[in-house]
């Protein structure tokens, strides 16, 4: 997730707009955990605009639960939690990368909890011991510029294997996995689906067709949308938004399956207000929460999702699980530094 500014905001039932919620956030300066009945502290990596919308919907359903929020990027939130490990300051983790959540040091801080409606979330999107569950996430996709493809008489790709064909030489752009979580999910999923030996051989071949690697996960799609490149390796929600805005692109989900990151939720062992923390976590799998997630996220894990029309028009199926590669989140987390070091040695010399 982007951004490193910490915000702490108290959100109540009072009539506030989503914009007001964001504007009302104050710089985080609190100390100590939440001990007051009806008040919890939540750590999250959701983006500020979606966070404000989610919180407003939550307060409409849980008017008696007061929520203090600390919002940080995934890496910064991990660092803060580890620094506070001896005296955690929060009750709930919400919308945080599963590949960060599975760190054994983090897992040791969690208390298993299964919301009443947890069966709506398939087992593949939750910890087998009940330590965490994911309700949202984001997935990889290709953004293919239809005009650029037609100009050069190029065939539409349908898979990762297509992208290493010689006719695509110099036509590709993708995020650098050393700086972009989207870039890393692509690389990690390729190494998992192909095996490391063949995966690195594939990435060597892909590199021959790559014009450049850039820091942002969204910029490859934006660059392809603007006609700067024929194909941008990016993520689905950016493609969906650009298609909805009228850009001449096609979203392609690779036939081998899309790499993805889940945004997970969990209860802290040290929570001083577990009743309200559990009410909050129950809400995160509610129908109203799902309705709000649907407006913002390409992955909403609850079964029976009503897929938004603009998502379907862009090519996302009703059942998102049918197009996702089954990522091993623990493996991706444990091998992150080694994979990035190898990638940089091969492609940044």
Short mmCIF file of C-alpha atoms in Angstrom, two decimals:
data_model
loop_
_atom_site.label_atom_id
_atom_site.label_comp_id
_atom_site.label_asym_id
_atom_site.label_seq_id
_atom_site.Cartn_x
_atom_site.Cartn_y
_atom_site.Cartn_z
CA UNK A 1 0.00 0.00 0.00
CA UNK A 2 1.16 3.55 -0.59
CA UNK A 3 1.86 6.25 1.95
CA UNK A 4 3.68 6.38 5.25
CA UNK A 5 1.80 9.10 7.16
CA UNK A 6 0.19 7.82 10.34
CA UNK A 7 -3.28 9.07 11.15
CA UNK A 8 -5.35 8.57 14.21
CA UNK A 9 -8.98 9.49 13.97
CA UNK A 10 -11.98 8.91 16.20
CA UNK A 11 -15.08 8.13 14.16
CA UNK A 12 -18.57 8.31 15.69
CA UNK A 13 -22.12 7.99 14.41
CA UNK A 14 -22.42 11.74 13.93
CA UNK A 15 -23.32 12.63 10.36
CA UNK A 16 -19.98 12.99 8.62
CA UNK A 17 -19.06 12.51 5.02
CA UNK A 18 -16.16 10.24 3.97
CA UNK A 19 -14.18 13.35 3.13
CA UNK A 20 -14.90 14.74 6.57
CA UNK A 21 -13.61 11.58 8.16
CA UNK A 22 -10.30 11.94 6.40
CA UNK A 23 -10.03 15.65 7.09
CA UNK A 24 -10.85 15.01 10.73
CA UNK A 25 -7.95 12.60 11.18
CA UNK A 26 -5.19 13.80 13.46
CA UNK A 27 -1.53 12.88 13.49
CA UNK A 28 -1.05 9.77 15.60
CA UNK A 29 0.39 10.71 18.96
CA UNK A 30 -1.36 8.34 21.31
CA UNK A 31 0.14 6.06 23.89
CA UNK A 32 -1.22 2.98 25.56
CA UNK A 33 -3.88 0.47 24.48
CA UNK A 34 -7.62 1.00 24.39
CA UNK A 35 -9.14 0.25 27.78
CA UNK A 36 -12.47 2.11 27.54
CA UNK A 37 -15.63 0.11 26.97
CA UNK A 38 -16.94 0.78 23.51
CA UNK A 39 -13.59 2.00 22.21
CA UNK A 40 -11.01 0.09 20.18
CA UNK A 41 -7.78 0.91 18.38
CA UNK A 42 -7.38 -0.47 14.86
CA UNK A 43 -4.16 -0.68 12.80
CA UNK A 44 -4.65 -0.77 9.03
CA UNK A 45 -2.98 -0.32 5.64
CA UNK A 46 -6.12 0.48 3.68
CA UNK A 47 -5.79 3.57 1.50
CA UNK A 48 -7.22 6.70 3.12
CA UNK A 49 -10.16 7.17 0.75
CA UNK A 50 -11.39 3.59 0.98
CA UNK A 51 -10.69 3.54 4.72
CA UNK A 52 -12.91 6.56 5.28
CA UNK A 53 -15.75 4.97 3.29
CA UNK A 54 -15.43 1.65 5.14
CA UNK A 55 -15.41 3.36 8.54
CA UNK A 56 -18.45 5.46 7.74
CA UNK A 57 -20.39 2.32 6.79
CA UNK A 58 -19.17 0.54 9.94
CA UNK A 59 -20.28 3.35 12.25
CA UNK A 60 -23.76 3.30 10.72
CA UNK A 61 -24.04 -0.34 11.83
CA UNK A 62 -22.09 -0.11 15.11
CA UNK A 63 -22.88 3.35 16.50
CA UNK A 64 -21.78 2.41 20.02
CA UNK A 65 -18.27 1.31 19.01
CA UNK A 66 -15.72 4.12 18.89
CA UNK A 67 -12.72 3.44 16.66
CA UNK A 68 -9.27 5.00 16.80
CA UNK A 69 -7.33 4.27 13.60
CA UNK A 70 -3.63 4.18 12.86
CA UNK A 71 -3.03 3.96 9.10
CA UNK A 72 0.45 3.11 7.80
CA UNK A 73 1.90 1.42 4.72
CA UNK A 74 2.43 -2.33 5.01
CA UNK A 75 6.15 -2.19 5.76
CA UNK A 76 5.90 0.70 8.20
CA UNK A 77 3.04 -1.00 10.02
CA UNK A 78 5.10 -4.17 10.38
CA UNK A 79 7.98 -2.17 11.84
CA UNK A 80 5.67 -0.43 14.33
CA UNK A 81 4.04 -3.65 15.46
CA UNK A 82 7.40 -5.33 16.01
CA UNK A 83 8.65 -2.31 17.92
CA UNK A 84 5.55 -2.53 20.15
CA UNK A 85 5.66 -6.32 20.50
CA UNK A 86 6.22 -6.24 24.28
CA UNK A 87 3.31 -3.83 24.78
CA UNK A 88 0.93 -3.77 21.79
CA UNK A 89 -1.13 -0.59 21.49
CA UNK A 90 -4.07 -1.87 19.44
CA UNK A 91 -6.99 -4.29 19.49
CA UNK A 92 -7.47 -5.18 15.83
CA UNK A 93 -5.47 -5.47 12.60
CA UNK A 94 -7.64 -4.67 9.57
CA UNK A 95 -6.85 -4.76 5.86
CA UNK A 96 -3.17 -5.66 6.20
CA UNK A 97 -1.10 -7.75 3.77
CA UNK A 98 -1.36 -11.49 4.45
CA UNK A 99 2.30 -11.88 3.51
CA UNK A 100 3.07 -9.57 6.45
CA UNK A 101 0.54 -11.15 8.81
CA UNK A 102 2.13 -14.62 8.52
CA UNK A 103 5.43 -13.42 10.00
CA UNK A 104 5.84 -15.73 13.04
CA UNK A 105 6.57 -12.72 15.26
CA UNK A 106 3.24 -11.19 14.25
CA UNK A 107 1.34 -14.47 14.50
CA UNK A 108 2.53 -14.81 18.10
CA UNK A 109 0.60 -11.61 18.93
CA UNK A 110 -2.73 -12.86 17.54
CA UNK A 111 -5.66 -14.58 19.23
CA UNK A 112 -7.72 -16.94 17.07
CA UNK A 113 -11.18 -15.59 16.35
CA UNK A 114 -13.80 -16.67 13.84
CA UNK A 115 -16.68 -14.25 13.20
CA UNK A 116 -20.18 -15.70 13.16
CA UNK A 117 -20.38 -15.50 9.34
CA UNK A 118 -16.81 -16.63 8.64
CA UNK A 119 -18.06 -19.51 6.48
CA UNK A 120 -18.81 -16.92 3.79
CA UNK A 121 -15.02 -16.58 3.44
CA UNK A 122 -13.54 -19.66 1.69
CA UNK A 123 -10.87 -21.55 3.63
CA UNK A 124 -8.14 -20.52 1.18
CA UNK A 125 -8.58 -16.91 2.35
CA UNK A 126 -8.10 -17.56 6.07
CA UNK A 127 -5.56 -19.06 8.44
CA UNK A 128 -6.16 -22.74 9.16
CA UNK A 129 -5.89 -22.08 12.91
CA UNK A 130 -8.21 -19.09 12.84
CA UNK A 131 -5.56 -16.46 13.55
CA UNK A 132 -6.55 -14.25 10.60
CA UNK A 133 -8.99 -14.01 7.72
CA UNK A 134 -9.02 -11.84 4.61
CA UNK A 135 -12.09 -10.09 3.24
CA UNK A 136 -10.41 -8.05 0.49
CA UNK A 137 -7.30 -7.99 -1.70
CA UNK A 138 -5.86 -7.05 -5.05
CA UNK A 139 -4.76 -9.13 -8.03
CA UNK A 140 -2.37 -8.85 -10.94
CA UNK A 141 -3.44 -8.28 -14.55
CA UNK A 142 -2.09 -7.07 -17.91
CA UNK A 143 -3.26 -3.77 -19.39
CA UNK A 144 -3.11 -4.14 -23.18
CA UNK A 145 -3.47 -1.09 -25.43
CA UNK A 146 -5.78 -2.11 -28.27
CA UNK A 147 -4.61 0.67 -30.60
CA UNK A 148 -0.92 -0.08 -30.13
CA UNK A 149 -1.54 -3.79 -30.72
CA UNK A 150 -3.50 -3.08 -33.91
CA UNK A 151 -0.89 -0.61 -35.18
CA UNK A 152 1.83 -3.27 -35.00
CA UNK A 153 -0.52 -6.13 -35.91
CA UNK A 154 0.24 -7.90 -32.62
CA UNK A 155 -1.90 -10.73 -31.24
CA UNK A 156 -3.68 -10.24 -27.91
CA UNK A 157 -1.76 -12.12 -25.18
CA UNK A 158 -3.67 -14.47 -22.90
CA UNK A 159 -0.92 -15.84 -20.66
CA UNK A 160 2.48 -15.26 -19.11
CA UNK A 161 3.94 -17.58 -21.75
CA UNK A 162 2.65 -15.32 -24.51
CA UNK A 163 4.62 -12.37 -23.14
CA UNK A 164 7.99 -13.96 -23.95
CA UNK A 165 7.21 -14.31 -27.66
CA UNK A 166 9.69 -12.38 -29.80
CA UNK A 167 7.03 -10.11 -31.33
CA UNK A 168 6.62 -8.41 -27.95
CA UNK A 169 10.27 -7.32 -27.68
CA UNK A 170 10.44 -3.81 -26.22
CA UNK A 171 6.65 -3.65 -25.84
CA UNK A 172 6.41 -4.42 -22.11
CA UNK A 173 6.65 -2.44 -18.89
CA UNK A 174 6.19 -3.76 -15.33
CA UNK A 175 6.70 -2.68 -11.71
CA UNK A 176 10.06 -3.20 -10.05
CA UNK A 177 9.49 -5.83 -7.32
CA UNK A 178 12.12 -4.20 -5.11
CA UNK A 179 9.92 -1.12 -4.71
CA UNK A 180 6.42 -2.30 -5.64
CA UNK A 181 4.25 -4.83 -3.84
CA UNK A 182 2.45 -5.43 -7.13
CA UNK A 183 5.77 -6.15 -8.81
CA UNK A 184 6.69 -8.62 -6.08
CA UNK A 185 3.38 -10.47 -6.24
CA UNK A 186 3.98 -11.04 -9.97
CA UNK A 187 7.51 -12.35 -9.47
CA UNK A 188 6.64 -14.48 -6.43
CA UNK A 189 3.64 -16.06 -8.18
CA UNK A 190 5.73 -16.90 -11.26
CA UNK A 191 8.39 -18.58 -9.13
CA UNK A 192 5.72 -20.56 -7.29
CA UNK A 193 3.69 -21.64 -10.31
CA UNK A 194 6.73 -22.63 -12.41
CA UNK A 195 9.16 -23.69 -9.72
CA UNK A 196 12.23 -21.59 -8.99
CA UNK A 197 14.56 -22.99 -11.66
CA UNK A 198 12.09 -22.68 -14.52
CA UNK A 199 10.66 -19.50 -13.00
CA UNK A 200 14.01 -17.70 -13.17
CA UNK A 201 14.50 -19.00 -16.71
CA UNK A 202 11.12 -17.51 -17.58
CA UNK A 203 11.96 -14.17 -15.95
CA UNK A 204 15.22 -14.10 -17.94
CA UNK A 205 13.18 -14.50 -21.13
CA UNK A 206 10.63 -11.90 -19.99
CA UNK A 207 13.44 -9.44 -19.30
CA UNK A 208 14.48 -9.61 -22.96
CA UNK A 209 11.08 -8.19 -23.97
CA UNK A 210 10.93 -5.61 -21.17
CA UNK A 211 11.45 -1.96 -22.05
CA UNK A 212 11.71 -0.85 -18.44
CA UNK A 213 10.88 -1.55 -14.81
CA UNK A 214 9.26 1.28 -12.85
CA UNK A 215 8.59 1.82 -9.15
CA UNK A 216 4.80 2.02 -9.10
CA UNK A 217 2.30 -0.81 -9.42
CA UNK A 218 -0.23 1.38 -11.23
CA UNK A 219 2.08 3.26 -13.62
CA UNK A 220 2.58 0.35 -16.06
CA UNK A 221 -1.17 0.27 -16.67
CA UNK A 222 -1.36 4.05 -16.93
CA UNK A 223 1.56 4.09 -19.38
CA UNK A 224 -0.08 1.41 -21.54
CA UNK A 225 -3.40 3.26 -21.35
CA UNK A 226 -1.68 6.40 -22.65
CA UNK A 227 -0.13 4.47 -25.57
CA UNK A 228 3.44 4.69 -24.27
CA UNK A 229 3.69 0.90 -24.28
CA UNK A 230 1.63 -1.90 -25.77
CA UNK A 231 1.41 -3.93 -22.56
CA UNK A 232 1.63 -2.87 -18.93
CA UNK A 233 1.93 -5.57 -16.28
CA UNK A 234 -0.04 -4.11 -13.37
CA UNK A 235 -3.09 -4.92 -11.24
CA UNK A 236 -6.75 -5.45 -12.03
CA UNK A 237 -8.37 -2.51 -10.27
CA UNK A 238 -6.20 0.00 -12.15
CA UNK A 239 -7.20 -1.68 -15.43
CA UNK A 240 -10.88 -1.62 -14.46
CA UNK A 241 -10.76 2.07 -13.57
CA UNK A 242 -8.95 2.99 -16.79
CA UNK A 243 -11.37 1.02 -18.93
CA UNK A 244 -14.28 2.70 -17.13
CA UNK A 245 -12.70 6.09 -17.90
CA UNK A 246 -12.62 5.26 -21.61
CA UNK A 247 -9.00 4.32 -22.25
CA UNK A 248 -8.52 1.92 -25.22
CA UNK A 249 -7.24 -1.03 -23.21
CA UNK A 250 -8.18 -4.63 -22.57
CA UNK A 251 -7.63 -6.22 -19.17
CA UNK A 252 -6.04 -9.66 -19.48
CA UNK A 253 -5.93 -12.03 -16.53
CA UNK A 254 -3.17 -14.56 -17.30
CA UNK A 255 -4.55 -18.02 -17.98
CA UNK A 256 -2.04 -19.56 -15.55
CA UNK A 257 -3.78 -17.61 -12.77
CA UNK A 258 -3.27 -14.15 -11.33
CA UNK A 259 -0.89 -13.49 -8.48
CA UNK A 260 -2.55 -11.61 -5.67
CA UNK A 261 -2.20 -10.14 -2.20
CA UNK A 262 -4.83 -10.51 0.48
CA UNK A 263 -5.72 -7.82 3.02
CA UNK A 264 -6.24 -9.62 6.31
CA UNK A 265 -7.94 -8.99 9.67
CA UNK A 266 -7.09 -10.29 13.13
CA UNK A 267 -7.68 -9.93 16.88
CA UNK A 268 -4.81 -9.04 19.19
CA UNK A 269 -4.23 -11.26 22.24
CA UNK A 270 -3.60 -8.18 24.34
CA UNK A 271 -6.80 -6.37 23.39
CA UNK A 272 -8.33 -4.71 26.45
CA UNK A 273 -11.79 -4.55 24.88
CA UNK A 274 -12.30 -7.86 23.13
CA UNK A 275 -16.10 -7.66 23.11
CA UNK A 276 -16.09 -4.59 20.89
CA UNK A 277 -13.07 -5.77 18.94
CA UNK A 278 -15.04 -8.92 18.08
CA UNK A 279 -18.10 -6.85 17.14
CA UNK A 280 -15.88 -4.93 14.76
CA UNK A 281 -14.42 -8.11 13.23
CA UNK A 282 -17.93 -9.56 12.90
CA UNK A 283 -18.89 -6.45 10.94
CA UNK A 284 -15.99 -6.92 8.51
CA UNK A 285 -17.73 -10.01 7.08
CA UNK A 286 -21.21 -8.50 7.10
CA UNK A 287 -23.35 -7.86 4.02
CA UNK A 288 -23.03 -4.09 4.50
CA UNK A 289 -19.25 -4.32 4.69
CA UNK A 290 -19.22 -6.43 1.54
CA UNK A 291 -21.36 -3.85 -0.26
CA UNK A 292 -18.83 -1.15 0.58
CA UNK A 293 -15.83 -3.32 -0.34
CA UNK A 294 -17.47 -3.98 -3.70
CA UNK A 295 -17.12 -0.31 -4.61
CA UNK A 296 -13.36 -0.29 -4.05
CA UNK A 297 -11.76 -3.73 -4.32
CA UNK A 298 -11.10 -6.18 -7.16
CA UNK A 299 -10.96 -9.04 -4.65
CA UNK A 300 -13.79 -9.42 -2.17
CA UNK A 301 -13.54 -12.92 -0.74
CA UNK A 302 -17.08 -13.48 0.52
CA UNK A 303 -18.97 -16.07 -1.51
CA UNK A 304 -22.02 -14.85 -3.37
CA UNK A 305 -20.53 -11.45 -4.11
CA UNK A 306 -22.58 -9.19 -6.34
CA UNK A 307 -19.86 -8.18 -8.81
CA UNK A 308 -20.18 -4.53 -9.90
CA UNK A 309 -21.14 -4.07 -13.54
CA UNK A 310 -18.03 -2.05 -14.42
CA UNK A 311 -15.86 -4.86 -13.01
CA UNK A 312 -17.71 -7.45 -15.10
CA UNK A 313 -17.60 -5.23 -18.17
CA UNK A 314 -13.82 -5.09 -17.83
CA UNK A 315 -13.61 -8.88 -17.75
CA UNK A 316 -13.62 -9.85 -14.07
CA UNK A 317 -15.63 -13.05 -13.45
CA UNK A 318 -18.37 -13.30 -10.83
CA UNK A 319 -16.32 -15.88 -8.92
CA UNK A 320 -12.91 -14.29 -8.51
CA UNK A 321 -11.41 -17.47 -7.03
CA UNK A 322 -11.55 -19.14 -10.47
CA UNK A 323 -8.82 -16.86 -11.87
CA UNK A 324 -6.47 -16.55 -8.88
CA UNK A 325 -3.24 -18.49 -8.55
CA UNK A 326 -3.19 -20.10 -5.10
CA UNK A 327 -0.31 -18.14 -3.57
CA UNK A 328 1.65 -19.56 -0.64
CA UNK A 329 1.72 -16.40 1.48
CA UNK A 330 4.18 -17.78 4.05
CA UNK A 331 6.64 -18.76 1.30
CA UNK A 332 6.35 -15.34 -0.32
CA UNK A 333 7.04 -13.67 3.02
CA UNK A 334 9.90 -15.93 4.08
CA UNK A 335 11.71 -15.66 0.74
CA UNK A 336 11.09 -11.99 0.00
CA UNK A 337 14.59 -10.64 0.68
CA UNK A 338 16.33 -13.52 -1.10
CA UNK A 339 14.12 -13.20 -4.19
CA UNK A 340 14.55 -9.43 -4.40
CA UNK A 341 18.34 -9.75 -4.07
CA UNK A 342 18.41 -12.32 -6.89
CA UNK A 343 16.12 -10.24 -9.07
CA UNK A 344 18.30 -7.15 -8.61
CA UNK A 345 21.46 -9.10 -9.38
CA UNK A 346 19.97 -10.39 -12.64
CA UNK A 347 18.09 -7.36 -13.94
CA UNK A 348 19.49 -4.20 -12.35
CA UNK A 349 23.15 -4.58 -13.33
#
